Tab-separated table of C-alpha atoms in Angstrom:
chain	number	residue	atom	x	y	z
A	38	MET	CA	1.923	-19.552	-7.785
A	39	THR	CA	4.355	-16.901	-9.010
A	40	ASP	CA	8.130	-17.099	-8.596
A	41	ALA	CA	7.941	-14.488	-5.833
A	42	GLN	CA	5.194	-16.418	-4.024
A	43	GLU	CA	7.256	-19.606	-4.261
A	44	THR	CA	10.245	-17.718	-2.861
A	45	ALA	CA	8.209	-16.338	0.043
A	46	ALA	CA	6.651	-19.732	0.759
A	47	HIS	CA	10.067	-21.407	0.793
A	48	LEU	CA	11.484	-18.756	3.117
A	49	ARG	CA	8.564	-19.039	5.515
A	50	THR	CA	9.226	-22.779	5.645
A	51	THR	CA	12.971	-22.460	6.235
A	52	THR	CA	12.553	-19.725	8.857
A	53	GLY	CA	10.077	-21.740	10.851
A	54	GLY	CA	6.883	-20.791	9.057
A	55	GLY	CA	6.645	-17.289	10.503
A	56	PRO	CA	5.470	-16.499	14.025
A	57	PRO	CA	4.384	-19.555	15.976
A	58	ASP	CA	0.896	-18.127	16.554
A	59	ALA	CA	0.295	-16.997	12.974
A	60	GLU	CA	-3.136	-17.910	11.661
A	61	VAL	CA	-3.186	-19.857	8.405
A	62	PRO	CA	-6.387	-19.209	6.447
A	63	SER	CA	-7.834	-21.477	3.781
A	64	ASP	CA	-5.692	-19.992	1.008
A	65	GLY	CA	-2.550	-21.256	2.763
A	66	GLN	CA	-1.049	-17.783	3.242
A	67	PRO	CA	-0.459	-17.070	6.956
A	68	THR	CA	-1.899	-13.857	8.384
A	69	PRO	CA	1.001	-11.607	9.439
A	70	ILE	CA	1.323	-10.912	13.153
A	71	PRO	CA	1.667	-7.206	14.073
A	72	LEU	CA	5.054	-6.436	15.586
A	73	LEU	CA	4.121	-3.916	18.261
A	74	GLU	CA	7.039	-3.711	20.697
A	75	PRO	CA	10.830	-4.211	20.521
A	76	ARG	CA	11.989	-7.325	22.342
A	77	GLU	CA	13.745	-5.382	25.117
A	78	GLY	CA	11.419	-2.384	24.986
A	79	ILE	CA	12.218	1.048	23.545
A	80	PRO	CA	15.869	1.878	24.295
A	81	PRO	CA	16.666	5.336	25.715
A	82	VAL	CA	17.821	7.923	23.188
A	83	VAL	CA	21.601	8.403	23.367
A	84	ALA	CA	22.326	12.129	23.245
A	85	ASP	CA	25.539	12.738	25.223
A	86	ALA	CA	29.174	11.601	25.211
A	87	ASP	CA	28.946	9.301	28.235
A	88	ALA	CA	25.920	7.407	26.935
A	89	LEU	CA	27.532	7.164	23.504
A	90	ALA	CA	30.721	5.686	25.006
A	91	ARG	CA	28.641	2.965	26.663
A	92	VAL	CA	26.931	2.144	23.360
A	93	VAL	CA	30.264	2.024	21.525
A	94	ALA	CA	31.629	-0.425	24.116
A	95	ALA	CA	28.496	-2.593	23.984
A	96	PHE	CA	28.443	-2.823	20.199
A	97	ALA	CA	32.181	-3.441	20.000
A	98	ALA	CA	31.673	-6.406	22.338
A	99	GLY	CA	28.675	-7.717	20.369
A	100	THR	CA	28.808	-10.574	17.891
A	101	GLY	CA	27.689	-11.066	14.312
A	102	PRO	CA	26.481	-8.439	11.852
A	103	VAL	CA	24.972	-5.133	12.952
A	104	ALA	CA	21.613	-3.832	11.725
A	105	VAL	CA	21.756	-0.100	10.918
A	106	ASP	CA	19.120	2.440	9.921
A	107	ALA	CA	18.868	6.222	9.839
A	108	GLU	CA	15.976	8.668	9.842
A	109	ARG	CA	16.134	11.978	7.998
A	110	ALA	CA	13.798	14.978	7.856
A	111	SER	CA	13.294	15.068	4.097
A	112	GLY	CA	10.724	17.659	3.103
A	113	TYR	CA	11.192	19.523	6.397
A	114	ARG	CA	14.888	20.450	6.723
A	115	TYR	CA	17.615	21.551	4.338
A	116	GLY	CA	19.845	18.710	3.179
A	117	GLN	CA	19.710	15.017	4.019
A	118	ARG	CA	21.410	14.814	7.431
A	119	ALA	CA	20.521	12.041	9.872
A	120	TYR	CA	18.343	12.953	12.861
A	121	LEU	CA	18.233	9.472	14.400
A	122	VAL	CA	20.458	6.412	13.987
A	123	GLN	CA	19.199	2.969	14.992
A	124	LEU	CA	21.403	-0.094	15.532
A	125	ARG	CA	20.961	-3.655	16.715
A	126	ARG	CA	23.529	-6.409	17.293
A	127	GLU	CA	23.599	-9.737	19.067
A	128	GLY	CA	24.923	-9.222	22.577
A	129	ALA	CA	24.352	-5.467	22.480
A	130	GLY	CA	20.614	-5.197	21.885
A	131	SER	CA	19.213	-2.100	20.177
A	132	ALA	CA	20.357	1.518	20.402
A	133	LEU	CA	18.816	4.822	19.318
A	134	ILE	CA	21.363	7.621	18.848
A	135	ASP	CA	20.576	11.311	18.383
A	136	PRO	CA	23.127	12.789	15.928
A	137	VAL	CA	22.128	16.286	17.031
A	138	GLY	CA	23.448	15.609	20.537
A	139	CYS	CA	26.187	13.264	19.247
A	140	PRO	CA	27.257	14.684	15.871
A	141	ASP	CA	30.453	12.626	15.632
A	142	LEU	CA	29.896	8.865	15.560
A	143	SER	CA	33.310	8.007	14.139
A	144	ALA	CA	34.212	6.092	17.329
A	145	LEU	CA	31.173	3.884	16.766
A	146	GLY	CA	32.074	3.491	13.109
A	147	GLU	CA	35.604	2.425	14.073
A	148	ALA	CA	34.273	-0.025	16.674
A	149	LEU	CA	32.194	-1.664	13.929
A	150	SER	CA	35.003	-1.702	11.341
A	151	GLY	CA	35.245	-5.116	9.745
A	152	THR	CA	31.707	-5.979	10.857
A	153	GLU	CA	29.051	-6.560	8.216
A	154	TRP	CA	26.390	-3.829	8.310
A	155	ILE	CA	22.830	-4.745	7.372
A	156	LEU	CA	20.874	-1.895	5.798
A	157	HIS	CA	17.660	-1.691	3.823
A	158	ALA	CA	18.161	0.444	0.683
A	159	ALA	CA	21.744	1.194	1.684
A	160	THR	CA	22.388	3.918	-0.896
A	161	GLN	CA	19.707	6.092	0.752
A	162	ASP	CA	21.286	5.991	4.218
A	163	LEU	CA	25.016	5.799	3.501
A	164	PRO	CA	25.490	9.499	2.581
A	165	CYS	CA	23.997	10.776	5.854
A	166	LEU	CA	25.843	8.103	7.865
A	167	ARG	CA	29.111	9.077	6.213
A	168	GLU	CA	28.564	12.698	7.328
A	169	ILE	CA	28.628	11.611	10.984
A	170	GLY	CA	31.634	9.302	10.662
A	171	MET	CA	29.974	5.940	9.992
A	172	VAL	CA	31.259	4.134	6.901
A	173	PRO	CA	30.891	0.351	6.508
A	174	THR	CA	33.668	-1.833	5.138
A	175	SER	CA	31.154	-4.547	4.176
A	176	LEU	CA	27.383	-4.599	4.013
A	177	PHE	CA	24.270	-6.603	3.198
A	178	ASP	CA	21.421	-4.653	1.591
A	179	THR	CA	18.110	-6.414	2.277
A	180	GLU	CA	16.229	-4.348	-0.322
A	181	LEU	CA	18.709	-5.189	-3.072
A	182	ALA	CA	18.753	-8.820	-1.938
A	183	GLY	CA	14.974	-8.871	-2.307
A	184	ARG	CA	15.222	-7.503	-5.843
A	185	LEU	CA	17.786	-10.109	-6.858
A	186	ALA	CA	15.654	-12.858	-5.291
A	187	GLY	CA	12.661	-11.830	-7.393
A	188	PHE	CA	10.364	-10.125	-4.895
A	189	PRO	CA	7.994	-7.646	-6.585
A	190	ARG	CA	7.611	-5.558	-3.393
A	191	VAL	CA	10.881	-4.802	-1.625
A	192	GLY	CA	9.977	-2.182	0.960
A	193	LEU	CA	11.060	-3.196	4.462
A	194	GLY	CA	7.500	-3.760	5.647
A	195	ALA	CA	6.626	-5.901	2.638
A	196	MET	CA	9.800	-7.954	2.958
A	197	VAL	CA	9.397	-8.589	6.700
A	198	GLU	CA	5.783	-9.595	6.128
A	199	SER	CA	6.337	-11.953	3.199
A	200	VAL	CA	9.571	-13.506	4.487
A	201	LEU	CA	9.198	-13.537	8.275
A	202	GLY	CA	5.435	-13.282	8.734
A	203	TYR	CA	5.371	-10.094	10.815
A	204	ALA	CA	3.654	-6.788	10.054
A	205	LEU	CA	5.640	-3.634	10.810
A	206	GLU	CA	3.934	-0.347	11.610
A	207	LYS	CA	4.233	2.040	8.642
A	208	GLY	CA	2.809	5.274	10.033
A	209	HIS	CA	5.887	7.367	10.870
A	210	SER	CA	8.253	7.024	7.913
A	211	ALA	CA	7.624	10.551	6.593
A	212	VAL	CA	7.435	12.513	9.846
A	213	ASP	CA	9.734	15.394	10.805
A	214	TRP	CA	12.540	13.509	12.547
A	215	SER	CA	14.197	16.792	13.547
A	216	THR	CA	11.428	17.201	16.144
A	217	ARG	CA	12.719	17.267	19.718
A	218	PRO	CA	11.880	15.506	21.915
A	219	LEU	CA	10.936	12.639	19.633
A	220	PRO	CA	7.524	11.195	20.566
A	221	GLU	CA	7.500	7.694	22.027
A	222	PRO	CA	5.470	6.165	19.138
A	223	TRP	CA	8.117	7.405	16.704
A	224	LEU	CA	10.902	5.895	18.798
A	225	ARG	CA	9.047	2.582	18.934
A	226	TYR	CA	8.688	2.633	15.135
A	227	ALA	CA	12.393	3.442	14.760
A	228	ALA	CA	13.507	0.638	17.080
A	229	LEU	CA	11.280	-1.871	15.275
A	230	ASP	CA	12.925	-0.953	11.947
A	231	VAL	CA	16.118	-2.769	13.041
A	232	GLU	CA	14.410	-5.411	15.194
A	233	LEU	CA	14.230	-8.062	12.470
A	234	LEU	CA	16.895	-6.940	9.993
A	235	VAL	CA	19.344	-9.670	11.058
A	236	ASP	CA	16.649	-12.349	10.710
A	237	LEU	CA	15.651	-10.965	7.321
A	238	ARG	CA	19.271	-10.896	6.180
A	239	ASP	CA	19.813	-14.543	7.152
A	240	ALA	CA	16.660	-15.709	5.377
A	241	LEU	CA	17.487	-13.776	2.202
A	242	GLU	CA	21.053	-15.055	2.144
A	243	GLU	CA	19.729	-18.609	2.242
A	244	GLU	CA	17.241	-17.864	-0.548
A	245	LEU	CA	19.862	-16.204	-2.752
A	246	ASP	CA	22.110	-19.222	-2.242
A	247	ARG	CA	19.240	-21.533	-3.202
A	248	GLN	CA	18.704	-19.561	-6.417
A	249	GLY	CA	22.421	-19.479	-7.245
A	250	LYS	CA	22.526	-15.685	-6.870
A	251	LEU	CA	24.452	-15.233	-3.636
A	252	GLU	CA	27.726	-14.387	-5.367
A	253	TRP	CA	25.838	-11.860	-7.530
A	254	ALA	CA	24.534	-10.180	-4.395
A	255	ARG	CA	27.968	-10.119	-2.781
A	256	GLN	CA	29.418	-8.348	-5.808
A	257	GLU	CA	26.612	-5.772	-5.678
A	258	PHE	CA	27.101	-5.202	-1.955
A	259	ASP	CA	30.863	-4.794	-2.404
A	260	ALA	CA	30.279	-2.248	-5.154
A	261	ILE	CA	28.029	-0.184	-2.870
A	262	ALA	CA	30.441	-0.358	0.079
A	263	SER	CA	33.458	0.635	-2.027
A	264	ALA	CA	31.761	3.403	-4.028
A	265	PRO	CA	33.193	6.882	-3.369
A	266	PRO	CA	30.880	9.705	-2.281
A	267	ALA	CA	28.868	11.120	-5.159
A	268	PRO	CA	30.386	14.345	-6.543
A	269	PRO	CA	28.324	17.540	-6.287
A	270	ARG	CA	25.685	17.672	-9.000
A	271	LYS	CA	26.513	20.073	-11.826
A	272	ASP	CA	23.861	22.742	-12.453
A	273	PRO	CA	21.362	21.295	-9.942
A	274	TRP	CA	18.839	23.989	-10.913
A	275	ARG	CA	18.303	22.123	-14.179
A	276	ARG	CA	16.481	19.423	-12.201
A	277	THR	CA	13.697	21.832	-11.227
A	278	SER	CA	10.382	20.033	-11.679
A	279	GLY	CA	8.675	21.334	-14.830
A	280	MET	CA	11.965	22.424	-16.411
A	281	HIS	CA	10.944	20.750	-19.683
A	282	LYS	CA	8.530	23.656	-20.266
A	283	VAL	CA	11.355	26.211	-20.194
A	284	ARG	CA	12.765	26.605	-23.695
A	285	ARG	CA	14.402	30.015	-23.980
A	286	ARG	CA	17.802	30.833	-22.502
A	287	ARG	CA	16.527	33.989	-20.760
A	288	GLN	CA	13.825	31.921	-19.080
A	289	MET	CA	16.458	29.378	-18.029
A	290	ALA	CA	18.411	32.213	-16.435
A	291	VAL	CA	15.323	33.113	-14.372
A	292	VAL	CA	15.048	29.522	-13.166
A	293	ARG	CA	18.723	29.549	-12.206
A	294	GLU	CA	18.506	32.857	-10.296
A	295	LEU	CA	15.335	31.903	-8.444
A	296	TRP	CA	16.649	28.410	-7.648
A	297	GLU	CA	19.947	29.741	-6.282
A	298	SER	CA	18.216	32.452	-4.230
A	299	ARG	CA	15.819	29.889	-2.799
A	300	ASP	CA	18.689	27.540	-1.965
A	301	ARG	CA	20.584	30.224	-0.047
A	302	ILE	CA	17.492	31.125	1.964
A	303	ALA	CA	16.622	27.467	2.658
A	304	GLN	CA	20.157	26.705	3.809
A	305	ARG	CA	20.235	29.745	6.099
A	306	ARG	CA	16.851	28.859	7.628
A	307	ASP	CA	17.526	25.093	7.621
A	308	VAL	CA	14.245	24.275	5.922
A	309	SER	CA	13.394	22.267	2.838
A	310	PRO	CA	13.732	24.457	-0.295
A	311	GLY	CA	10.188	23.508	-1.311
A	312	LYS	CA	8.897	25.219	1.831
A	313	VAL	CA	10.568	28.480	0.731
A	314	LEU	CA	9.330	28.490	-2.870
A	315	GLY	CA	7.867	25.661	-4.903
A	316	ASP	CA	9.363	24.424	-8.161
A	317	ALA	CA	6.093	25.188	-9.940
A	318	ALA	CA	6.327	28.845	-8.857
A	319	ILE	CA	9.887	29.090	-10.163
A	320	VAL	CA	8.830	27.763	-13.563
A	321	GLU	CA	5.768	30.067	-13.686
A	322	ALA	CA	7.972	33.132	-13.166
A	323	ALA	CA	10.457	31.933	-15.793
A	324	LEU	CA	7.739	31.439	-18.394
A	325	ALA	CA	5.967	34.742	-17.641
A	326	LEU	CA	9.046	36.992	-17.221
A	327	PRO	CA	7.003	39.437	-15.066
A	328	VAL	CA	7.798	43.122	-15.465
A	329	ASN	CA	7.213	44.126	-11.826
A	330	VAL	CA	6.175	42.888	-8.384
A	331	HIS	CA	2.481	43.343	-9.171
A	332	ALA	CA	2.769	41.064	-12.201
A	333	LEU	CA	4.769	38.551	-10.179
A	334	SER	CA	2.185	38.495	-7.369
A	335	SER	CA	-0.527	37.476	-9.843
A	336	LEU	CA	1.311	34.255	-10.769
A	337	PRO	CA	0.528	30.901	-9.128
A	338	GLY	CA	2.758	30.389	-6.086
A	339	TYR	CA	3.145	34.102	-5.323
A	340	GLY	CA	-0.301	34.706	-3.859
A	341	GLN	CA	-1.812	36.625	-0.961
A	342	ARG	CA	0.084	34.808	1.796
A	343	MET	CA	3.438	35.994	0.424
A	344	GLY	CA	4.619	39.252	1.957
A	345	ARG	CA	6.007	42.224	0.057
A	346	ARG	CA	9.544	41.573	1.281
A	347	GLN	CA	9.449	38.039	-0.126
A	348	LEU	CA	7.984	39.249	-3.401
A	349	ASP	CA	10.712	41.864	-3.671
A	350	GLN	CA	13.490	39.276	-3.232
A	351	TRP	CA	11.995	37.009	-5.913
A	352	MET	CA	11.466	39.947	-8.251
A	353	ALA	CA	15.097	40.976	-7.714
A	354	ALA	CA	16.181	37.480	-8.822
A	355	VAL	CA	14.023	37.758	-11.942
A	356	ASP	CA	15.469	41.192	-12.700
A	357	ARG	CA	19.026	39.904	-12.332
A	358	ALA	CA	18.306	37.211	-14.911
A	359	LYS	CA	16.678	39.703	-17.273
A	360	ALA	CA	19.720	41.989	-17.041
A	361	LEU	CA	22.321	39.344	-17.915
A	362	PRO	CA	24.184	39.810	-21.203
A	363	GLU	CA	23.605	37.130	-23.834
A	364	ASN	CA	27.000	35.501	-23.317
A	365	GLU	CA	26.195	34.809	-19.637
A	366	LEU	CA	22.875	33.092	-20.275
A	367	PRO	CA	22.795	29.306	-19.650
A	368	GLN	CA	23.012	27.045	-22.639
A	369	PRO	CA	19.905	25.009	-23.543
A	370	GLY	CA	20.623	21.700	-21.876
A	371	ALA	CA	23.492	20.318	-19.865
A	372	SER	CA	26.435	19.087	-21.845
A	373	PRO	CA	25.804	15.406	-22.441
A	374	SER	CA	28.389	12.953	-21.136
A	375	GLY	CA	26.994	9.997	-23.028
A	376	PRO	CA	24.662	9.042	-25.886
A	377	PRO	CA	21.765	11.326	-26.867
A	378	PRO	CA	18.237	10.504	-25.648
A	379	PRO	CA	17.056	7.248	-27.299
A	380	ARG	CA	14.022	8.971	-28.820
A	381	SER	CA	16.358	10.797	-31.194
A	382	TRP	CA	18.353	7.745	-32.272
A	383	ALA	CA	16.098	6.788	-35.189
A	384	ASP	CA	16.894	10.134	-36.858
A	385	LYS	CA	20.525	10.495	-35.803
A	386	ASP	CA	21.691	6.894	-36.222
A	387	PRO	CA	19.089	4.331	-37.406
A	388	ALA	CA	21.600	1.479	-37.051
A	389	ALA	CA	22.189	2.359	-33.385
A	390	ALA	CA	18.425	2.539	-32.841
A	391	ALA	CA	18.083	-0.977	-34.262
A	392	ARG	CA	20.879	-2.230	-32.019
A	393	LEU	CA	19.232	-0.698	-28.973
A	394	ALA	CA	15.841	-2.220	-29.735
A	395	ALA	CA	17.361	-5.684	-30.179
A	396	ALA	CA	19.519	-5.359	-27.044
A	397	ARG	CA	16.612	-4.184	-24.911
A	398	THR	CA	14.474	-7.109	-26.041
A	399	ALA	CA	17.267	-9.595	-25.305
A	400	VAL	CA	18.029	-8.155	-21.863
A	401	SER	CA	14.349	-8.033	-20.932
A	402	ALA	CA	13.865	-11.689	-21.847
A	403	LEU	CA	16.961	-12.720	-19.896
A	404	ALA	CA	15.859	-10.738	-16.824
A	405	GLU	CA	12.503	-12.497	-16.928
A	406	ARG	CA	14.172	-15.904	-17.114
A	407	LEU	CA	16.444	-15.027	-14.172
A	408	ASN	CA	13.498	-13.602	-12.186
A	409	LEU	CA	15.024	-10.241	-11.342
A	410	PRO	CA	14.460	-6.620	-12.425
A	411	GLN	CA	16.008	-5.674	-15.736
A	412	GLU	CA	17.782	-2.649	-14.238
A	413	ASN	CA	19.521	-4.893	-11.693
A	414	LEU	CA	20.668	-7.297	-14.383
A	415	ILE	CA	22.357	-4.450	-16.269
A	416	THR	CA	21.722	-0.716	-16.087
A	417	PRO	CA	19.818	0.823	-19.036
A	418	ASP	CA	22.585	3.442	-19.356
A	419	THR	CA	25.196	0.717	-19.868
A	420	VAL	CA	23.096	-0.874	-22.617
A	421	ARG	CA	22.624	2.506	-24.313
A	422	ARG	CA	26.346	3.303	-24.250
A	423	LEU	CA	27.231	-0.105	-25.664
A	424	CYS	CA	24.676	0.205	-28.478
A	425	TRP	CA	25.644	3.776	-29.362
A	426	GLU	CA	29.343	2.929	-29.633
A	427	PRO	CA	29.741	-0.854	-29.999
A	428	PRO	CA	33.208	-2.410	-30.337
A	429	LYS	CA	34.572	-2.435	-33.887
A	430	ARG	CA	35.149	-6.187	-33.604
A	431	LEU	CA	32.034	-7.770	-32.186
A	432	ASP	CA	32.646	-10.851	-30.033
A	433	ALA	CA	32.294	-11.985	-26.439
A	434	ASP	CA	35.674	-10.587	-25.363
A	435	THR	CA	35.184	-7.109	-26.795
A	436	VAL	CA	31.620	-6.804	-25.512
A	437	ALA	CA	32.707	-7.988	-22.066
A	438	GLN	CA	35.523	-5.416	-22.045
A	439	ALA	CA	33.112	-2.655	-23.056
A	440	LEU	CA	30.650	-3.621	-20.315
A	441	ALA	CA	33.437	-3.657	-17.717
A	442	GLY	CA	34.534	-0.219	-18.895
A	443	HIS	CA	31.010	1.051	-18.223
A	444	GLY	CA	31.098	-0.296	-14.642
A	445	ALA	CA	29.266	-3.615	-15.005
A	446	ARG	CA	30.052	-6.210	-12.340
A	447	PRO	CA	31.586	-9.591	-13.307
A	448	TRP	CA	28.333	-11.492	-12.691
A	449	GLN	CA	26.429	-9.060	-14.914
A	450	ILE	CA	29.021	-9.369	-17.678
A	451	GLU	CA	28.863	-13.158	-17.487
A	452	GLN	CA	25.084	-13.196	-17.771
A	453	VAL	CA	24.404	-10.536	-20.416
A	454	THR	CA	27.400	-10.826	-22.752
A	455	PRO	CA	26.090	-13.852	-24.735
A	456	VAL	CA	22.658	-12.340	-25.372
A	457	LEU	CA	24.064	-8.905	-26.212
A	458	VAL	CA	26.584	-10.359	-28.684
A	459	THR	CA	23.753	-12.234	-30.400
A	460	ALA	CA	21.476	-9.174	-30.457
A	461	LEU	CA	24.169	-6.837	-31.813
A	462	ALA	CA	25.334	-9.336	-34.388
A	463	ALA	CA	21.772	-9.751	-35.674
A	464	THR	CA	21.598	-6.020	-36.460
A	465	ALA	CA	25.109	-5.628	-37.849
């Protein structure tokens, strides 16, 4: 039995062995019971001020932590705004709120201030919740808790199944949540997403405590809750899929012009940029540098279904890039804010490459012993920065200070400092 299986088996025991009517086959692993309906049925969708005021009052009067989830329309709409917010709290039941009808949920956020929020993969939902006025002061992330506890599969469905013995429906996670009215099966799915989050949180807290990792998790949760909003990404066009094929500065300028034109159109139409023009089509035009609309229309992504007006606007973007003077062309590669890519270390600094190899091996072995993912033990970027510019005096204090300067949490510093000092000293 693997560590993760032992963890799941222990949790099923401490939470009552899963559903009371779960079948237990000969291999000893109970068959999960499908969770088909919320306990109190599907709550009505809250879409006006009066209904929202009633929800705010109910959740303010509730007790214990509050389970929170949000649904976006990724791949369908521009941006990452929330199109449905789901909550559940003891004494208040479940609520489904439509942020289109209720775009300001700051009153709800204030009513829940000081309450622990339970989210699954919190960093995915917090930006869109922040946009509508909901910002937690403390949280418990069940996905991150699962990683720290050693689970190999940490999706919500997998966690609920292995820990609590229930099977959640998985069919509506990628639908267009901007659809109105929302179909009843989607609303049922959304309500079930928060149905067992409190139970899952309690079971995982107990397991983390058993493994001696609860304080680690609390530090991680605090770091997420206190993190400021991410700054706007610099030169987002550089993240176009297939950009590695684009080598020349003039071609990069074509990518930039097409990307920015596409973004303006997508924002105006409120559709996903990929539905306006695919990344692959942008790269094809950059590589080919077509001389006219006819040449552009022969490239993949600009085929028969694209009208002349659309072709003209893309050709205009290409022409703008081709007309730029040399001093306005983008530079090849964003200015690095840290060490160079590790693949170049052997040529640029063989000693640093040796340090990195030794540090990676040491961290990997420690992560395996602690039964958690290596990237949760310490981020690869932190290890790279330490190995590229190690302290001049190499000891536990200086390494710990360097790790703290790179944003490592106290529990991470305590765990990795001894092995990193040993690894770096061995290559000095």
